[in-house]
XYZ file of C-alpha atoms in Angstrom:
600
model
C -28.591 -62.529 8.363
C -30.185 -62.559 11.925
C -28.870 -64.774 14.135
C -31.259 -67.177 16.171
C -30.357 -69.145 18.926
C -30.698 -72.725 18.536
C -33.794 -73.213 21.119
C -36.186 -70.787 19.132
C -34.446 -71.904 15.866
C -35.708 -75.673 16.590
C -38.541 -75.157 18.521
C -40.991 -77.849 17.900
C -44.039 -76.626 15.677
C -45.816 -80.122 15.009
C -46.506 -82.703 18.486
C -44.203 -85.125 16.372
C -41.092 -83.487 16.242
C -41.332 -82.727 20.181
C -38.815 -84.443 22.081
C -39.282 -87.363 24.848
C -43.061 -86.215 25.755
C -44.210 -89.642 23.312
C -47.367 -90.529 25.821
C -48.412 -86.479 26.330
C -48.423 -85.504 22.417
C -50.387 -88.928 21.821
C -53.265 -88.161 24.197
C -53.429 -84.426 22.489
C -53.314 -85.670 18.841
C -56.205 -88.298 19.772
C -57.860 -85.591 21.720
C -57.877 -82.974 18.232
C -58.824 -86.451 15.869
C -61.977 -86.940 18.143
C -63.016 -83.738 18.676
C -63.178 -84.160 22.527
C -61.588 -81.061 24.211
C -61.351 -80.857 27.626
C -62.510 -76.948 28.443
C -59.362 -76.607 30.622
C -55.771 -77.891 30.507
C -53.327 -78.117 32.980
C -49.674 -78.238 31.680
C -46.956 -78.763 34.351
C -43.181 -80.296 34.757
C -39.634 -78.965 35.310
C -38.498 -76.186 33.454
C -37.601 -76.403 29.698
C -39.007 -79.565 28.712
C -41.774 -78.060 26.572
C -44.856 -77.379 28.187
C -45.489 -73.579 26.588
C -44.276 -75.339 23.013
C -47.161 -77.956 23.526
C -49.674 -75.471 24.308
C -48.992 -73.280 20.882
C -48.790 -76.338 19.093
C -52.242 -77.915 20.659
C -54.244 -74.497 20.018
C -52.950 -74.389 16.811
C -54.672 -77.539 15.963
C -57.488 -77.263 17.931
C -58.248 -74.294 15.336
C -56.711 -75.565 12.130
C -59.472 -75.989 9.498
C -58.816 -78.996 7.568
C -56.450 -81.439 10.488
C -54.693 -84.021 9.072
C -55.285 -88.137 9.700
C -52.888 -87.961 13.109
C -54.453 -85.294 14.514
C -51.996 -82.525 13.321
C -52.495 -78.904 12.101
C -52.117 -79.119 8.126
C -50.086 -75.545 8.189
C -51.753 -74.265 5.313
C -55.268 -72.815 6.020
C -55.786 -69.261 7.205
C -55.710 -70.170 10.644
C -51.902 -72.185 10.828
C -50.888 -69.273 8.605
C -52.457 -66.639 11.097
C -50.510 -68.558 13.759
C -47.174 -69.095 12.091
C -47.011 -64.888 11.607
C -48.773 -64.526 15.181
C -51.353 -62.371 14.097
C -53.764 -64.626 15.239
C -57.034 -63.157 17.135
C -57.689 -66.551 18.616
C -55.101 -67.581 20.370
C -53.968 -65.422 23.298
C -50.863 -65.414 25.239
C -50.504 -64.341 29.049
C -48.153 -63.997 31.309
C -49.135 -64.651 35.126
C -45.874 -63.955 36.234
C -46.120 -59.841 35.414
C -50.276 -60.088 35.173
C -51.282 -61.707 38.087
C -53.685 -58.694 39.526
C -57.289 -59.200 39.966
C -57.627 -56.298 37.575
C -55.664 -58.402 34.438
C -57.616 -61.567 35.312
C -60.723 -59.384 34.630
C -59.508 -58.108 32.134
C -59.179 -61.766 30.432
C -62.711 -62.868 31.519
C -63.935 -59.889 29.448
C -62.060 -61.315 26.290
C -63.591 -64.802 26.858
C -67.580 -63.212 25.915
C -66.891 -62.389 21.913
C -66.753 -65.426 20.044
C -63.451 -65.630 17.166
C -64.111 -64.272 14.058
C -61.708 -67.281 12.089
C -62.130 -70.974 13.519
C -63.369 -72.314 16.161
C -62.508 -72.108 19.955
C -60.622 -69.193 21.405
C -57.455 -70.536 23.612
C -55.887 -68.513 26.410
C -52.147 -69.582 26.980
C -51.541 -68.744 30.733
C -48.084 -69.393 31.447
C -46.298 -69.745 34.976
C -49.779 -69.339 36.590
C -48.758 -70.204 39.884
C -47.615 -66.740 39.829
C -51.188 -65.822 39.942
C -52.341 -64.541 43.545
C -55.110 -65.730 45.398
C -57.383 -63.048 44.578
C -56.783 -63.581 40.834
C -57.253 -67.413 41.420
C -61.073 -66.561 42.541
C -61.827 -64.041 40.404
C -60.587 -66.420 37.211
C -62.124 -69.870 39.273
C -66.155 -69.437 38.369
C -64.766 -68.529 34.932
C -62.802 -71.743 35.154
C -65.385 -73.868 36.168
C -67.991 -72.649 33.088
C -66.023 -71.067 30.636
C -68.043 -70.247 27.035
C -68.225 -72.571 24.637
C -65.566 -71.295 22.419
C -63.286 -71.152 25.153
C -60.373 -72.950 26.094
C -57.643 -72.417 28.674
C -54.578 -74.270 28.516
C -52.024 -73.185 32.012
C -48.287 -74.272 32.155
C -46.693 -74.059 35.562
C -43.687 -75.350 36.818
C -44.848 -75.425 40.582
C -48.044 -77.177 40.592
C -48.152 -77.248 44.427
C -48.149 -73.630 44.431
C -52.007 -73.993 42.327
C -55.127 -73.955 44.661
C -57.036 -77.143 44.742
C -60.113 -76.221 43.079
C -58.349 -74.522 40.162
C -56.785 -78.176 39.669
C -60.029 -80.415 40.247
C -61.037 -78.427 37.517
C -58.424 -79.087 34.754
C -56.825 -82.117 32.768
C -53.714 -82.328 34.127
C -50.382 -83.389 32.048
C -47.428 -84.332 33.950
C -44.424 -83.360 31.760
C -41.309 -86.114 32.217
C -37.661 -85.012 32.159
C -35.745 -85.069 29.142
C -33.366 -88.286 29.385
C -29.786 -88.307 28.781
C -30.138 -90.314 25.920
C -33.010 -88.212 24.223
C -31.295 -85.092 25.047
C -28.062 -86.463 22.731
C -29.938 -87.311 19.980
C -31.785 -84.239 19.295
C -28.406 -82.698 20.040
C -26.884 -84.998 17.081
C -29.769 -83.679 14.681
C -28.883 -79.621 15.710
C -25.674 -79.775 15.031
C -25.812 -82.424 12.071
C -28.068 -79.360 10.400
C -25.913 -76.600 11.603
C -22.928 -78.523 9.842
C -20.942 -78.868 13.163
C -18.629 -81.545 13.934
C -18.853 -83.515 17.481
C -17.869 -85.843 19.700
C -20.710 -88.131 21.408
C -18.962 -87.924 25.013
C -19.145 -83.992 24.563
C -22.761 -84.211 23.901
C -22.976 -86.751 26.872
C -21.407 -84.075 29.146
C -23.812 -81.207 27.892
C -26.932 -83.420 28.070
C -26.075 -83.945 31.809
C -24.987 -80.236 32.845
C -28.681 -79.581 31.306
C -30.403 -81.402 33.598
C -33.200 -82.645 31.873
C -34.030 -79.779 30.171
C -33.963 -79.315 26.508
C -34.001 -75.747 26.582
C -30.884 -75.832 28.434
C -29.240 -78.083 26.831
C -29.684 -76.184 23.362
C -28.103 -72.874 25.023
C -25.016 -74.867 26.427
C -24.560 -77.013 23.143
C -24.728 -72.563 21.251
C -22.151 -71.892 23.958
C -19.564 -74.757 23.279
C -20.534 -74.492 19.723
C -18.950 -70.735 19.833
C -15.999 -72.277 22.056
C -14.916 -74.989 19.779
C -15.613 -72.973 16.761
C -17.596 -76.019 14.980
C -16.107 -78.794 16.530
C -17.142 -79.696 19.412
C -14.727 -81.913 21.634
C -14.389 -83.494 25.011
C -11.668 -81.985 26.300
C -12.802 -78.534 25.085
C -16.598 -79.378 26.764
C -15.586 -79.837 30.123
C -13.103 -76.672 29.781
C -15.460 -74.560 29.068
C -18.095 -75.824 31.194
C -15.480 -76.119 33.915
C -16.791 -79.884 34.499
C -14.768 -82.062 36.507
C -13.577 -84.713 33.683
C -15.046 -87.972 34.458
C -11.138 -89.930 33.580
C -10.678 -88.659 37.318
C -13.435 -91.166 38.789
C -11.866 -93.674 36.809
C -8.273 -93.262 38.098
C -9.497 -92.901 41.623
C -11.445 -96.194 41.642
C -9.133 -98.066 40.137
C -6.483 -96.440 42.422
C -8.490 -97.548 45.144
C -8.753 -101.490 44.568
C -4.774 -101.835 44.816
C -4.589 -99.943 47.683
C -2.588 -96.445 46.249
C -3.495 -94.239 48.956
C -0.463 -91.780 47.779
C -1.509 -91.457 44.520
C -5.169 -90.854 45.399
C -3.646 -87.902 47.476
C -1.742 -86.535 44.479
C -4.757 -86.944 42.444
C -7.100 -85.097 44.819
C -4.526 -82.178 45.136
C -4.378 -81.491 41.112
C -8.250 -81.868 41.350
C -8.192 -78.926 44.243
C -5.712 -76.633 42.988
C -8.043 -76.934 39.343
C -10.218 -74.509 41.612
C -13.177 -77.587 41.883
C -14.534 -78.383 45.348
C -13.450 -81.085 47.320
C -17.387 -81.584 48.083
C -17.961 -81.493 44.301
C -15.882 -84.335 43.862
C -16.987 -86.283 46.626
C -20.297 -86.118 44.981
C -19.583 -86.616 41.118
C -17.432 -89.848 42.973
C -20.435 -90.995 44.266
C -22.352 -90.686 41.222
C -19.809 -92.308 39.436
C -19.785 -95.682 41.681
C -23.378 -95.484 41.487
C -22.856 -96.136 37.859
C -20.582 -98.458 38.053
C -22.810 -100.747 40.496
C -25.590 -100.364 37.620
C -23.156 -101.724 35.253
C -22.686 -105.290 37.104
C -26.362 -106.125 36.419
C -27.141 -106.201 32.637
C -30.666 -105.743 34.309
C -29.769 -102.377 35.738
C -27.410 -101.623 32.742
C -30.210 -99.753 30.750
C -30.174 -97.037 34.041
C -26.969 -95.819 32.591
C -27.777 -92.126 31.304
C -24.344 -92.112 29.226
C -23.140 -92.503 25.659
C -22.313 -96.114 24.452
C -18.756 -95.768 24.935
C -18.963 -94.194 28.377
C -21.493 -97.335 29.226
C -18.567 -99.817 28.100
C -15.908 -98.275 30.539
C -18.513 -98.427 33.269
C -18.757 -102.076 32.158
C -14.906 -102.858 32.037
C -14.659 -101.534 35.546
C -17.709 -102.372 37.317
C -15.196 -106.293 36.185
C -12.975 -104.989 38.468
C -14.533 -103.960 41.518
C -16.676 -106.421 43.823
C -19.800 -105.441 44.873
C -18.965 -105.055 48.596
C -16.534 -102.431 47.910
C -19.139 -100.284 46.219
C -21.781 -101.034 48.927
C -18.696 -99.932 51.397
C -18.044 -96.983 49.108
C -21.266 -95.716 48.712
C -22.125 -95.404 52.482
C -18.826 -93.280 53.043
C -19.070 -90.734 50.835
C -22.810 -90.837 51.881
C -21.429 -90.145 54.945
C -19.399 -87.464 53.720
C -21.661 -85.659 52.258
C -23.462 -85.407 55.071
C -20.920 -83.605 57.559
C -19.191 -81.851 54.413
C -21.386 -78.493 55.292
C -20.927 -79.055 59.300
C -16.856 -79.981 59.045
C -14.319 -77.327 59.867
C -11.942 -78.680 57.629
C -13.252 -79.936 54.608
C -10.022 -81.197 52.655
C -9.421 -83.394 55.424
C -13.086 -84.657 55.788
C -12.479 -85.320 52.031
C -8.763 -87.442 52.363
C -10.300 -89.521 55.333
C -13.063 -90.160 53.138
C -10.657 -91.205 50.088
C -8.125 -93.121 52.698
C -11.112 -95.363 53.929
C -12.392 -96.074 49.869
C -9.023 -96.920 49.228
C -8.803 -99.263 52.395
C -11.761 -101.398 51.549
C -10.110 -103.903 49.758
C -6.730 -103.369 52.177
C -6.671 -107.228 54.361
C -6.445 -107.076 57.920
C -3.361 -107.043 59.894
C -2.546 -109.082 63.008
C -5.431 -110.279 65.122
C -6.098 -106.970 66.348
C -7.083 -105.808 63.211
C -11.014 -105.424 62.734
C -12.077 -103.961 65.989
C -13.071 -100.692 65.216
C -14.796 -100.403 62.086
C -13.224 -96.807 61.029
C -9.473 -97.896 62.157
C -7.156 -96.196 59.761
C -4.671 -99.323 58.620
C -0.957 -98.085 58.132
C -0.711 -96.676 54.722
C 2.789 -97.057 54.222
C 3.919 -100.086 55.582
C 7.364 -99.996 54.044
C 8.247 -96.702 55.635
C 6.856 -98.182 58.882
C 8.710 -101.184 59.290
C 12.001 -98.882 58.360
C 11.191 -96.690 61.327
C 10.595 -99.315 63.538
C 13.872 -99.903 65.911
C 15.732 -102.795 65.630
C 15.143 -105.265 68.977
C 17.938 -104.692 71.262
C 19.716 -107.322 72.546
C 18.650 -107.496 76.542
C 21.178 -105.771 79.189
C 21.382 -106.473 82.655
C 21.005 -102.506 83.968
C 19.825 -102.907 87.435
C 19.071 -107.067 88.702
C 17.268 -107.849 91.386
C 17.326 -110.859 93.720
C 13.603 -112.588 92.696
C 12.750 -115.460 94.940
C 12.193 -118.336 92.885
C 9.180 -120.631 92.819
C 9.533 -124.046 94.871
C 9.584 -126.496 92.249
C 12.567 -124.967 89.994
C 13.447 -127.172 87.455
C 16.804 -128.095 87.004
C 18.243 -126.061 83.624
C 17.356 -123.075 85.600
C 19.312 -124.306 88.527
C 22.535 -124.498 86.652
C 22.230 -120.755 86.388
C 21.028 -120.334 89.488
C 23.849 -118.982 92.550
C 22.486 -120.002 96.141
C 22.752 -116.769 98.654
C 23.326 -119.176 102.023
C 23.470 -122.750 101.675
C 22.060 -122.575 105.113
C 18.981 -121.477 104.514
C 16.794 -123.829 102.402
C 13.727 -121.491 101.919
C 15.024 -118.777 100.212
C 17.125 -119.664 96.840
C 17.865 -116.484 94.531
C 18.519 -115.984 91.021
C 19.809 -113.152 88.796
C 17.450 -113.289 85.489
C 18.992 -110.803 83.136
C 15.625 -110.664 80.971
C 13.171 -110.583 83.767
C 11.729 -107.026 85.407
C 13.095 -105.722 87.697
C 10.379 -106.122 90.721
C 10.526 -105.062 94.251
C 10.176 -107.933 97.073
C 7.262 -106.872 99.622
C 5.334 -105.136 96.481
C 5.584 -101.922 97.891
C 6.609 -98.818 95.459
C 6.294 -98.573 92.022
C 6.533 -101.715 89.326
C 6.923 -101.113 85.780
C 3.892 -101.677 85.057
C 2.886 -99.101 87.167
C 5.154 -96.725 85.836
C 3.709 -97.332 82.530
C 0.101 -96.930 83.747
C 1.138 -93.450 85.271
C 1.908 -91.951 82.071
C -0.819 -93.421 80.404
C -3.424 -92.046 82.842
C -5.951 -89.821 81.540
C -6.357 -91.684 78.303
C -9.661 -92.601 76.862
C -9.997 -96.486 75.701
C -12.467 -99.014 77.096
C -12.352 -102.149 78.728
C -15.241 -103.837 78.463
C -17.372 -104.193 81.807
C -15.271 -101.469 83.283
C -14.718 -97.555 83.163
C -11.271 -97.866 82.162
C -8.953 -98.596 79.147
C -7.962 -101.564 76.980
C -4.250 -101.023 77.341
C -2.023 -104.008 77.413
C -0.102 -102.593 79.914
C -3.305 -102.158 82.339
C -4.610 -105.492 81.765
C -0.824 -107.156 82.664
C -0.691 -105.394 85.386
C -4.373 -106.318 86.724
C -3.365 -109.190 89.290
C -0.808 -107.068 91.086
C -1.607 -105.612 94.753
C 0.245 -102.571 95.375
C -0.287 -99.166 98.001
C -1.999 -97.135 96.897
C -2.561 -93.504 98.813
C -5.477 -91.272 98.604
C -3.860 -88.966 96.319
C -3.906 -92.244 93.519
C -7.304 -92.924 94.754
C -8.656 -89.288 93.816
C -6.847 -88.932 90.714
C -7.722 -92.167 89.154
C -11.523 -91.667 90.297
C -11.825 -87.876 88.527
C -9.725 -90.090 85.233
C -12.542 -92.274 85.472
C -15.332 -89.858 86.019
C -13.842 -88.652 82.344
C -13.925 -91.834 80.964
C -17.544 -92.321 81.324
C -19.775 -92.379 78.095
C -22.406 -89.822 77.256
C -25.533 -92.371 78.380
C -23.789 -91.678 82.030
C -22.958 -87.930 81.697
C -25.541 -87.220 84.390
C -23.854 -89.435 86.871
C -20.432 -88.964 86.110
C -21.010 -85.382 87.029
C -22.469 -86.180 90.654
C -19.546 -88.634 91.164
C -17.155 -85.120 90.274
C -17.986 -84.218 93.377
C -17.598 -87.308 95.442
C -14.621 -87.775 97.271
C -14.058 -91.541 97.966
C -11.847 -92.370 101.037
C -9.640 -95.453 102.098
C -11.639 -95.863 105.565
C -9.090 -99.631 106.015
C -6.901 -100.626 103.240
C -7.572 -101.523 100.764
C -11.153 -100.772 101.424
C -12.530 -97.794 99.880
C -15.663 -95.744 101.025
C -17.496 -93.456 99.118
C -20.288 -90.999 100.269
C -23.663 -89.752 98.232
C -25.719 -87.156 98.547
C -28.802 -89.200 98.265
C -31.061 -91.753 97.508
C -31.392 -91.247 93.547
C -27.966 -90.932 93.266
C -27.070 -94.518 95.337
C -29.754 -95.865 93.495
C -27.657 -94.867 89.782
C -24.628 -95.647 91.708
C -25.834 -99.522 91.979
C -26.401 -100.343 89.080
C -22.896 -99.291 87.983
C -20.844 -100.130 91.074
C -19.551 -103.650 89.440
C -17.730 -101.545 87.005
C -16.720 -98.844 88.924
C -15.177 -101.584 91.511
C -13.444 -103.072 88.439
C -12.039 -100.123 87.183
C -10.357 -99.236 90.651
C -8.922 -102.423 90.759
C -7.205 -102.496 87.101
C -6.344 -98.662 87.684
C -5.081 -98.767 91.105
C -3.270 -102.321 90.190
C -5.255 -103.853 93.075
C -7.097 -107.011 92.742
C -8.158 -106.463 96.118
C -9.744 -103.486 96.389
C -13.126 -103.395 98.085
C -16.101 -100.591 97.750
C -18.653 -99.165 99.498
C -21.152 -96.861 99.206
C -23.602 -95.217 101.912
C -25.602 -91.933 102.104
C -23.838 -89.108 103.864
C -25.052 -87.966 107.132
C -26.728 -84.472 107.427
C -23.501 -83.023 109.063
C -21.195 -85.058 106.156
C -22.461 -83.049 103.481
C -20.482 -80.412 102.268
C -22.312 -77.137 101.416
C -21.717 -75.677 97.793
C -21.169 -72.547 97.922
C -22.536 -69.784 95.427
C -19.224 -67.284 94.244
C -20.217 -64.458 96.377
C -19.953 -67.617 99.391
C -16.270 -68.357 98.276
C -15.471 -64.827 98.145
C -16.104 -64.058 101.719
C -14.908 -67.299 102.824
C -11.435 -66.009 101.445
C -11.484 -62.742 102.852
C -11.939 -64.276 106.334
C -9.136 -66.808 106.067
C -6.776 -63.795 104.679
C -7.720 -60.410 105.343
C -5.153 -58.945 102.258
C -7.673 -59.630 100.233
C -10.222 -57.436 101.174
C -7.258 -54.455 101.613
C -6.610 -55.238 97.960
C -10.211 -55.164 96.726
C -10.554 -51.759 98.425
C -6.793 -50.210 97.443
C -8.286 -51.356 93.519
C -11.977 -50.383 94.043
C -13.330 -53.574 92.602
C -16.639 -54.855 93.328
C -17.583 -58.734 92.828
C -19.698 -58.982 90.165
């Protein structure tokens, strides 16, 4: 016995047994009751959803001799019988997609003149007549417009836009919907209910999605698993040979990700990987998969499921667990990743940020630091960070100091306190074991500064200055220390970095600016001209400030003035530099000639 595939096997042949297209077939049966036919139909939707099945079915009753009640062909008169063993001479078939010449067109029109011999209306099927070219469109359009009596064109597309305008003005046009989940499963449960095959509903579930809203598809997957299973379709077996991504993994990585198991989301995302499924693939299914559970909150929203009944009621038992924040919060990440997945260099760490951050949500804050930038990583581990952390040593007295002492000392500090000369009542010292180590006149290097000169270069803002929130800065902001021009210079190019992307223009004048201490600690600092002083203004407050936390001088003062004619420094073009070096050493020109080399 011949084997037929399950979508011609179960094609629909009457408008009742066609599948989620209720509102379409009703308009057609009324349409054949009534007797009022429409000279032209347009038939269009995505693909596999029955548009070219409708069309058969709807000439077939337009030319079935004795209809029945509903508007159906009876099946038994010499016309449904003609049809059924397509031998039909009144019902033509044509295929835009390989006719879509002027000369086939023409060739159609000429058909359209001789009235059929049996029944009573001729019907031309065109199928995928977008494919039709523009020529052909206005050779078949006049046609179109005033067709014969007997004549009636019925066109299935699945790219209306690609249709001219007056081709559509003159048709009835029937918007095919997409086949639901939920209608795709039960006509999935009838197939294999008549081809005697066992099932599982969730295995359905999974080949009603992969399908896509098409039944056609659906019907070819549900032949393929059928051969897989070998008549019993399962689950597990489903998503193995479909090589889906089973859905248990959004599950585990959801509820992973309310108590915080950042390791075991890891693990989880490296079995998924090393499966051979995308880490963009999963970001996505993830998505969809919150996206369901945030339907599942709202009995309201619940019927937007597109799942089987026992898939809804784990969407229900979690979407218990989760508060709604979270899956706003989770939503707009992997949004977000989705978005720079195509752009990011490396995408299986675009995908573990994206993971770490879900699974952070619901993490509290730590300390009263915690909160100020919205993407801040918190510490994942915070058992393996506390052991790493060194034990507080107890203070040692390395190198002490002589600090004078305030005038009002209070007397528990003056038992520990040893006088240096009795004679002298101004100046009282004390040796502070725990205190740092300063120098007396301010002059040199404090800790502080010591800390700030390995920290230079860094990028972290202050706010109201160019510089950095670093602890260590903003201790050290009161203190008044030398500072030479070689401090001044470096910390003015650090800060010249520093600058955000709204001053990029600036920042790049004030490269090649050199600011001088004319009087200490007054600084000086030269522009080229009057649009640049005018940009320099508005941010001087802040450039002031920085200098002053950077150069760990409260007193620092600033000013700016437009350099002289003679002040400004030429820049010189390459060719300029060259010769400039060749006078100031003439080995340079003996070793351009001993090599030949010419500047480029």
């Amino acid at each position: 016995m011949e084997y037929i595939v399950s979508a011609r096997k179960y094609r629909p042949t009457t408008f009742d047994t066609v599948v989620g297209q209720l509102a379409l077939t009703t308009t057609l049966k009324n349409a054949v009751k009534s007797g009022k036919l429409a000279h032209a139909y347009l038939f269009c939707g995505p693909r596999g959803v029955g548009k070219t099945t409708c069309a058969r079915i709807f000439a077939k009753a337009i030319n079935c001799m004795s209809p029945t009640p509903d508007g159906e062909a009876c099946g038994q008169c010499e016309s449904c019988q003609a049809f059924n063993e397509q031998r039909s001479f009144n019902i033509f078939e044509l295929d835009a997609a390989s006719n879509n010449s002027v000369e086939h067109i023409k060739t159609l029109m000429e058909q359209t003149r001789i009235p059929p011999q049996v029944g009573k209306y001729k019907v031309f099927i065109i199928d995928e007549v977008h494919m039709l070219s523009t020529a052909a469109f206005n050779a078949f359009l006049k046609t179109l417009e005033e067709p014969p009596a007997h004549v009636i064109f019925i066109l299935a597309t699945t790219e209306k836009h690609k249709i001219l305008p007056t081709i559509l003005s003159r048709c009835q046009i029937y918007d095919f919907e997409r086949m639901t989940v939920r209608n795709t499963i039960e006509h999935l449960k009838s197939v294999a209910e008549k081809e005697g095959i066992t099932y599982e509903e969730e295995a359905l579930a999974v080949i009603a999605e992969k399908a896509d809203g098409g039944m056609r598809d659906a019907l070819s997957i549900f032949d393929q698993a059928a051969s897989f299973c070998q008549g019993n379709i399962t689950y597990q077996k489903v998503i193995e040979d479909l090589n889906v991504l089973d859905s248990e993994n959004y599950f585990q990585i959801i509820d992973l990700a309310i108590i915080n198991k950042v390791a075991d989301i890891m693990v989880l995302l490296n079995s998924v990987i090393n499966k051979g499924f995308d880490g963009g693939l999963l970001i996505q299914g993830l998505a969809k998969h919150v996206r369901n559970v945030l339907m599942a909150k709202d009995p309201q929203t619940l019927p937007l499921l597109e799942v089987s009944d026992q898939q809804r009621q784990r969407y229900q038992e979690q979407a218990q667990k989760c508060e709604t924040p979270f899956l706003y919060k989770a939503l707009q990440l992997m949004n977000q990743c989705d978005i720079n997945y195509r752009q990011s260099s490396n995408k299986r760490l675009l995908v573990e940020l994206t993971l770490i951050e879900i699974a952070q949500i619901t993490q509290p804050d730590e300390g009263p630091s915690a909160g100020r930038c919205p993407r801040r990583l918190k510490s994942l581990f915070k058992q393996l960070i506390q052991q790493a952390q060194p034990k507080q040593a107890a203070p040692q007295v390395a190198a002490v100091e002589p600090v004078v002492s305030p005038p009002n000392v209070s007397s528990a500090s003056n038992d520990s306190s040893v006088s240096s000369d009795s004679s002298n009542p101004k100046l009282t010292t004390t040796y502070n074991a725990s205190a740092r180590p300063q120098l007396k006149n301010k002059v040199g290097f404090s800790w502080n500064n010591l800390l700030n000169k390995e920290k230079r270069g860094k990028i972290n803002l202050i706010p109201g200055t160019l510089g950095a929130n670093d602890p260590n800065v903003a201790a050290a902001k009161d203190e008044e220390l030398i500072f030479s021009q070689e401090d001044l210079e470096l910390q003015w190019m650090s800060m010249c970095n520093r600058m955000p992307q709204k001053l990029s223009g600036i920042a790049t004048r004030m490269k090649n600016m050199n600011p001088t201490i004319l009087e200490f600690p007054h600084v000086e600092v030269l522009v080229e001209n009057q649009l640049a002083m005018q940009q320099m203004e508005e941010i001087k407050g802040s450039i002031l400030k920085t200098l002053q936390i950077y150069l760990h001088n409260k007193s620092i003062t600033l000013s700016m003035r437009i350099a002289e004619h003679q002040e400004q420094e030429k820049i010189l073009s390459r060719r300029e530099q060259f010769e400039q070096m060749e006078k100031e050493n003439p080995s340079i020109t003996k070793l351009r000639e001993l090599l030949s080399l010419e500047l480029a």
